[in-house]
Amino acid sequence: GIIGTYFSTPRLAPDGKIYITTPSTSDILHVIDYPDSLGLACHVRQHAIQLPTYNRSLPNYPFFRLGALKGSPCDTLTPTADISEKKEVKLYPNPTNGPLTLELSAPLQQPGRFFMYDRLGRLVYSAALSAGMDVFHPEAAGPAAGMYICALWEGKERVWSGKLAVLER
């Protein structure tokens, strides 16, 4: 009979490729060489890497976004983002049934936008934010009770996203 190939646990690596394990113990990894390309151009290679032992997860897979640890043998890692520049954002009160406050640890360096989506991914509120702003009071016209996903963008970069629970009024 024919045995299928199964994919599980994909991870994007610093080399821009996606490495994929199988859902059961295996000694192979699959690779997607060009994940941003459409269709066959992404170049999926099944059974691309033969591992020396059977494994259920990606072996020795560091969390690359943490960056290099000074003096460690892994100090050649290139971080994908400088987490020291990320803004801390607080949206409160949460849960809420009234006015909201969005507070940033540092002012926006460029104009931004605040978005609120319902649980189906529909945009229910959007507001423009000015450069230099560090406190904002969303004037969402009484969203219905439920869970919402909120996001803050500064220029073309999303700097924060989080959940908001709105209670019955």
Coordinates of N, CA and C in Angstrom, one line a residue:
G1 N 0.8 -1.2 0.0 CA 0.0 0.0 0.0 C 0.9 1.3 0.0
I2 N 0.2 2.4 -0.2 CA 0.9 3.6 -0.3 C 0.8 4.3 1.1
I3 N 2.0 4.7 1.6 CA 2.1 5.4 2.9 C 2.1 6.9 2.6
G4 N 1.2 7.7 3.3 CA 1.2 9.1 3.1 C 2.3 9.8 3.8
T5 N 2.5 11.0 3.5 CA 3.5 11.9 4.2 C 2.7 12.9 4.9
Y6 N 3.0 13.1 6.2 CA 2.2 14.0 7.1 C 3.1 15.1 7.5
F7 N 2.5 16.3 7.7 CA 3.2 17.5 8.1 C 2.7 17.9 9.5
S8 N 3.6 18.3 10.4 CA 3.3 18.8 11.7 C 4.3 19.8 12.2
T9 N 4.0 20.7 13.0 CA 4.9 21.6 13.7 C 5.9 22.3 12.7
P10 N 5.4 23.2 11.8 CA 6.2 24.0 11.0 C 6.9 25.2 11.8
R11 N 8.1 25.5 11.5 CA 8.8 26.6 12.2 C 9.6 27.4 11.1
L12 N 9.5 28.7 11.2 CA 10.3 29.6 10.3 C 11.7 29.7 11.0
A13 N 12.7 29.5 10.2 CA 14.1 29.6 10.8 C 14.7 30.9 10.2
P14 N 15.8 31.3 10.8 CA 16.5 32.6 10.4 C 17.0 32.5 8.9
D15 N 17.1 31.3 8.4 CA 17.6 31.3 6.9 C 16.4 31.5 6.0
G16 N 15.2 31.8 6.6 CA 14.0 32.1 5.7 C 13.2 30.9 5.3
K17 N 13.7 29.7 5.6 CA 13.1 28.5 5.2 C 12.2 28.0 6.4
I18 N 11.2 27.2 6.0 CA 10.3 26.6 7.0 C 10.7 25.1 7.1
Y19 N 10.9 24.7 8.4 CA 11.3 23.3 8.6 C 10.1 22.7 9.3
I20 N 9.7 21.4 8.9 CA 8.5 20.8 9.3 C 8.8 19.4 9.8
T21 N 8.2 19.0 11.0 CA 8.4 17.7 11.5 C 7.1 16.9 11.0
T22 N 7.1 15.6 11.5 CA 5.9 14.8 11.2 C 5.1 14.7 12.5
P23 N 3.9 14.3 12.5 CA 3.1 14.2 13.7 C 3.5 13.0 14.6
S24 N 4.3 12.1 14.1 CA 4.7 11.0 15.0 C 6.2 10.9 14.9
T25 N 6.8 10.0 15.7 CA 8.3 9.9 15.8 C 8.8 9.6 14.4
S26 N 9.8 10.3 14.0 CA 10.4 10.2 12.6 C 11.8 10.6 12.6
D27 N 12.5 10.2 11.6 CA 13.9 10.7 11.5 C 14.1 11.5 10.2
I28 N 13.1 12.3 9.8 CA 13.2 13.1 8.7 C 12.5 14.5 9.0
L29 N 12.9 15.5 8.2 CA 12.3 16.8 8.3 C 11.9 17.2 6.8
H30 N 10.8 17.9 6.7 CA 10.4 18.5 5.4 C 10.9 19.9 5.4
V31 N 11.1 20.5 4.2 CA 11.5 21.9 4.1 C 10.7 22.6 3.0
I32 N 10.4 23.9 3.4 CA 9.8 24.8 2.4 C 10.9 25.8 2.1
D33 N 11.5 25.8 1.0 CA 12.6 26.7 0.7 C 12.3 28.2 0.5
Y34 N 11.1 28.5 -0.1 CA 10.8 29.8 -0.4 C 9.3 30.1 0.0
P35 N 9.1 30.2 1.3 CA 7.7 30.2 1.8 C 6.9 31.4 1.4
D36 N 7.5 32.5 0.9 CA 6.8 33.7 0.4 C 6.3 33.5 -1.0
S37 N 6.8 32.5 -1.7 CA 6.4 32.3 -3.1 C 5.1 31.5 -3.2
L38 N 4.4 31.7 -4.3 CA 3.1 31.1 -4.5 C 3.2 29.7 -5.2
G39 N 2.3 28.8 -4.9 CA 2.3 27.5 -5.6 C 3.5 26.7 -5.5
L40 N 3.9 26.1 -6.7 CA 5.1 25.3 -6.7 C 6.3 26.0 -6.6
A41 N 6.3 27.4 -6.8 CA 7.5 28.2 -6.6 C 8.0 28.2 -5.2
C42 N 7.2 27.8 -4.2 CA 7.7 27.8 -2.8 C 8.7 26.6 -2.6
H43 N 8.7 25.7 -3.5 CA 9.7 24.5 -3.5 C 9.6 23.7 -2.2
V44 N 8.5 23.0 -2.0 CA 8.4 22.1 -0.9 C 9.2 20.8 -1.1
R45 N 10.1 20.5 -0.2 CA 10.9 19.3 -0.3 C 10.5 18.3 0.8
Q46 N 9.8 17.2 0.5 CA 9.5 16.2 1.4 C 10.7 15.3 1.7
H47 N 10.9 14.9 3.0 CA 12.0 14.1 3.4 C 13.3 14.7 3.0
A48 N 13.4 16.0 3.2 CA 14.6 16.8 2.7 C 15.8 16.5 3.6
I49 N 15.6 16.4 4.9 CA 16.7 16.2 5.8 C 16.6 14.9 6.6
Q50 N 17.6 14.1 6.5 CA 17.7 12.8 7.3 C 18.3 13.1 8.6
L51 N 17.6 12.9 9.7 CA 18.1 13.1 11.0 C 18.9 11.9 11.5
P52 N 19.9 12.0 12.4 CA 20.6 10.9 12.9 C 19.8 10.0 13.8
T53 N 18.8 10.5 14.4 CA 17.9 9.7 15.3 C 16.5 10.0 15.1
Y54 N 15.6 9.2 15.6 CA 14.2 9.5 15.6 C 13.8 10.6 16.5
N55 N 12.9 11.5 16.1 CA 12.6 12.7 16.8 C 11.1 13.0 16.7
R56 N 10.5 13.6 17.7 CA 9.1 14.0 17.6 C 9.0 15.5 17.4
S57 N 10.0 16.3 17.6 CA 10.0 17.7 17.5 C 11.2 18.2 16.7
L58 N 11.3 19.5 16.5 CA 12.4 20.1 15.8 C 13.6 20.0 16.8
P59 N 14.7 19.4 16.4 CA 15.8 19.2 17.4 C 16.6 20.5 17.6
N60 N 16.9 20.7 18.9 CA 17.8 21.8 19.2 C 17.4 23.1 18.6
Y61 N 16.1 23.5 18.7 CA 15.5 24.6 18.0 C 15.4 25.8 18.9
P62 N 16.4 26.7 18.9 CA 16.3 27.9 19.7 C 15.2 28.9 19.3
F63 N 14.8 29.7 20.2 CA 13.8 30.8 19.9 C 14.6 32.0 19.4
F64 N 14.7 32.1 18.1 CA 15.6 33.1 17.4 C 15.3 34.5 17.8
R65 N 14.0 34.8 18.1 CA 13.7 36.2 18.3 C 14.2 36.8 19.6
L66 N 14.8 35.9 20.4 CA 15.4 36.4 21.7 C 16.7 37.1 21.4
G67 N 17.3 36.8 20.3 CA 18.6 37.4 19.9 C 19.8 36.7 20.6
A68 N 21.0 37.2 20.4 CA 22.2 36.5 20.8 C 22.4 36.8 22.3
L69 N 22.9 35.8 23.0 CA 23.3 36.0 24.4 C 24.8 36.3 24.4
K70 N 25.1 37.4 25.0 CA 26.5 37.8 25.0 C 27.4 36.8 25.6
G71 N 28.5 36.4 24.9 CA 29.5 35.4 25.3 C 29.1 34.0 25.2
S72 N 27.9 33.7 24.7 CA 27.5 32.3 24.5 C 28.0 31.8 23.2
P73 N 28.1 30.4 23.0 CA 28.5 29.9 21.7 C 27.5 30.2 20.6
C74 N 26.3 30.6 21.0 CA 25.3 30.9 20.0 C 25.2 32.4 19.7
D75 N 26.3 33.2 20.0 CA 26.2 34.6 19.8 C 26.3 35.1 18.3
T76 N 26.2 34.1 17.4 CA 26.2 34.5 16.0 C 24.7 34.5 15.5
L77 N 23.8 34.2 16.4 CA 22.4 34.3 15.9 C 22.0 35.7 15.6
T78 N 21.2 35.9 14.5 CA 20.8 37.2 14.2 C 19.3 37.3 14.6
P79 N 19.0 38.3 15.5 CA 17.6 38.4 15.9 C 16.8 39.0 14.7
T80 N 15.5 38.6 14.7 CA 14.6 39.1 13.7 C 14.0 40.4 14.0
A81 N 14.1 40.8 15.3 CA 13.6 42.1 15.7 C 14.3 42.5 17.0
D82 N 14.5 43.8 17.1 CA 15.2 44.3 18.3 C 14.1 44.5 19.4
I83 N 14.0 43.5 20.3 CA 12.9 43.6 21.3 C 13.1 44.7 22.2
S84 N 14.2 45.3 22.3 CA 14.4 46.4 23.3 C 13.7 47.6 22.8
E85 N 13.4 47.7 21.5 CA 12.7 48.9 21.0 C 11.2 48.7 21.0
K86 N 10.7 47.6 21.4 CA 9.2 47.3 21.4 C 8.6 48.2 22.5
K87 N 7.4 48.7 22.2 CA 6.7 49.5 23.1 C 5.8 48.5 24.0
E88 N 5.8 48.9 25.3 CA 4.8 48.2 26.1 C 3.5 48.9 26.0
V89 N 2.4 48.2 25.9 CA 1.1 48.8 25.6 C 0.2 48.2 26.7
K90 N -0.6 49.1 27.3 CA -1.7 48.7 28.2 C -3.0 49.1 27.7
L91 N -4.0 48.2 27.7 CA -5.3 48.6 27.3 C -6.2 48.2 28.5
Y92 N -6.8 49.3 29.1 CA -7.5 49.0 30.4 C -8.7 50.0 30.5
P93 N -9.7 49.6 31.3 CA -9.8 48.4 32.1 C -10.2 47.2 31.1
N94 N -9.8 46.0 31.5 CA -10.0 44.8 30.7 C -10.3 43.7 31.7
P95 N -11.5 43.2 31.8 CA -12.7 43.5 31.0 C -13.3 44.8 31.3
T96 N -14.1 45.3 30.4 CA -14.7 46.6 30.5 C -16.2 46.6 30.1
N97 N -16.8 47.6 30.6 CA -18.2 47.9 30.1 C -18.4 49.4 29.9
G98 N -17.2 50.1 29.8 CA -17.2 51.6 29.6 C -16.0 52.1 28.9
P99 N -15.6 53.3 29.2 CA -14.5 53.9 28.5 C -13.2 53.1 28.6
L100 N -12.4 53.2 27.6 CA -11.1 52.5 27.5 C -9.9 53.5 27.5
T101 N -8.8 53.1 28.0 CA -7.5 53.8 27.8 C -6.5 52.9 27.2
L102 N -5.8 53.4 26.2 CA -4.6 52.7 25.6 C -3.4 53.6 26.0
E103 N -2.5 53.0 26.7 CA -1.3 53.7 27.2 C 0.0 53.0 26.7
L104 N 0.9 53.8 26.1 CA 2.1 53.3 25.6 C 3.3 53.7 26.5
S105 N 4.3 52.9 26.6 CA 5.5 53.2 27.4 C 6.3 54.3 26.8
A106 N 6.2 54.5 25.5 CA 6.9 55.6 24.8 C 6.1 56.1 23.7
P107 N 6.2 57.4 23.4 CA 5.3 58.0 22.4 C 5.6 57.4 21.0
L108 N 4.5 57.4 20.2 CA 4.7 57.0 18.8 C 5.7 57.9 18.1
Q109 N 6.6 57.3 17.3 CA 7.6 58.1 16.6 C 7.0 58.5 15.2
Q110 N 5.9 57.8 14.8 CA 5.3 58.2 13.5 C 3.8 57.9 13.6
P111 N 3.0 58.4 12.7 CA 1.5 58.2 12.9 C 1.2 56.7 12.9
G112 N 0.1 56.4 13.6 CA -0.3 55.0 13.7 C -1.8 54.8 13.6
R113 N -2.2 53.6 13.9 CA -3.7 53.3 13.9 C -4.0 52.2 14.9
F114 N -5.1 52.4 15.5 CA -5.7 51.4 16.5 C -6.8 50.7 15.8
F115 N -6.9 49.4 15.9 CA -7.9 48.6 15.2 C -8.6 47.7 16.3
M116 N -9.9 47.4 16.1 CA -10.6 46.5 17.0 C -11.4 45.6 16.0
Y117 N -11.2 44.2 16.2 CA -11.9 43.2 15.4 C -12.8 42.3 16.3
D118 N -13.9 41.9 15.7 CA -14.7 41.0 16.5 C -14.2 39.6 16.3
R119 N -14.8 38.6 17.0 CA -14.2 37.2 17.0 C -14.3 36.6 15.6
L120 N -15.0 37.1 14.7 CA -15.0 36.6 13.3 C -14.0 37.3 12.4
G121 N -13.2 38.2 13.0 CA -12.2 38.9 12.2 C -12.7 40.2 11.5
R122 N -14.0 40.6 11.8 CA -14.5 41.8 11.1 C -14.1 43.0 11.9
L123 N -13.6 44.0 11.1 CA -13.2 45.3 11.7 C -14.4 46.0 12.3
V124 N -14.4 46.3 13.6 CA -15.5 47.0 14.2 C -15.2 48.4 14.6
Y125 N -13.9 48.8 14.7 CA -13.5 50.1 15.0 C -12.0 50.3 14.6
S126 N -11.8 51.6 14.1 CA -10.5 51.9 13.7 C -10.3 53.4 14.0
A127 N -9.1 53.8 14.4 CA -8.8 55.2 14.7 C -7.4 55.5 14.3
A128 N -7.2 56.7 13.8 CA -5.8 57.2 13.4 C -5.2 57.8 14.7
L129 N -3.9 57.6 14.9 CA -3.2 58.1 16.0 C -2.0 59.0 15.5
S130 N -1.8 60.1 16.2 CA -0.8 61.0 15.8 C 0.6 60.7 16.3
A131 N 1.6 61.0 15.6 CA 3.0 60.8 16.1 C 3.1 61.7 17.4
G132 N 3.8 61.1 18.4 CA 4.0 61.8 19.7 C 3.0 61.4 20.7
M133 N 1.9 60.7 20.3 CA 0.9 60.3 21.2 C 1.3 59.1 22.1
D134 N 1.0 59.1 23.4 CA 1.4 58.0 24.2 C 0.2 57.5 25.1
V135 N -1.0 58.3 25.0 CA -2.2 57.9 25.7 C -3.3 58.1 24.7
F136 N -4.2 57.2 24.6 CA -5.3 57.3 23.6 C -6.6 56.7 24.3
H137 N -7.7 57.3 24.0 CA -9.0 56.9 24.6 C -9.9 56.5 23.4
P138 N -9.9 55.1 23.1 CA -10.7 54.7 22.0 C -12.2 55.1 22.2
E139 N -12.8 55.6 21.2 CA -14.2 56.0 21.3 C -15.1 55.0 20.6
A140 N -14.8 53.7 20.8 CA -15.6 52.7 20.1 C -17.1 52.9 20.6
A141 N -18.0 53.0 19.7 CA -19.4 53.3 20.1 C -20.0 52.1 20.6
G142 N -19.7 51.8 21.9 CA -20.4 50.7 22.6 C -20.4 49.4 21.9
P143 N -19.2 48.8 21.7 CA -19.3 47.4 21.0 C -20.1 46.5 21.9
A144 N -20.7 45.5 21.2 CA -21.6 44.5 21.9 C -20.7 43.7 22.8
A145 N -21.3 43.1 23.8 CA -20.6 42.3 24.8 C -19.9 41.2 24.0
G146 N -18.7 40.8 24.3 CA -18.0 39.7 23.7 C -16.5 39.9 23.7
M147 N -15.8 39.1 23.0 CA -14.3 39.2 22.9 C -13.9 39.9 21.7
Y148 N -12.9 40.7 21.8 CA -12.4 41.5 20.6 C -10.8 41.3 20.6
I149 N -10.3 41.4 19.4 CA -8.8 41.5 19.2 C -8.5 42.9 18.8
C150 N -7.6 43.5 19.5 CA -7.2 44.9 19.3 C -5.7 44.9 18.8
A151 N -5.4 45.8 17.9 CA -4.0 45.9 17.4 C -3.6 47.4 17.3
L152 N -2.4 47.6 17.5 CA -1.8 49.0 17.4 C -0.7 48.9 16.4
W153 N -0.8 49.8 15.4 CA 0.3 49.9 14.3 C 0.9 51.2 14.4
E154 N 2.2 51.2 14.2 CA 3.0 52.5 14.2 C 3.7 52.5 12.8
G155 N 3.2 53.4 11.9 CA 3.6 53.3 10.5 C 3.2 52.0 9.9
K156 N 4.1 51.2 9.3 CA 3.7 50.0 8.7 C 4.1 48.8 9.6
E157 N 4.3 49.0 10.9 CA 4.7 47.9 11.8 C 3.7 47.7 12.9
R158 N 3.2 46.5 13.1 CA 2.3 46.2 14.2 C 3.2 46.2 15.4
V159 N 2.9 47.0 16.4 CA 3.7 47.0 17.6 C 3.1 46.4 18.8
W160 N 1.7 46.0 18.7 CA 1.1 45.4 19.8 C -0.3 44.8 19.3
S161 N -0.7 43.7 19.9 CA -2.0 43.2 19.7 C -2.4 42.5 21.0
G162 N -3.7 42.4 21.3 CA -4.2 41.8 22.5 C -5.7 41.6 22.5
K163 N -6.2 40.9 23.5 CA -7.6 40.6 23.6 C -8.3 41.6 24.5
L164 N -9.5 41.9 24.2 CA -10.3 42.8 25.0 C -11.7 42.1 25.3
A165 N -12.1 42.0 26.5 CA -13.4 41.5 26.9 C -14.3 42.7 27.2
V166 N -15.5 42.7 26.5 CA -16.5 43.7 26.7 C -17.7 43.0 27.4
L167 N -18.0 43.6 28.6 CA -19.1 43.0 29.4 C -20.4 43.6 29.0
E168 N -21.5 42.9 29.4 CA -22.9 43.5 29.2 C -23.0 44.8 30.0
R169 N -23.7 45.8 29.4 CA -23.8 47.1 30.1 C -25.0 47.0 31.0

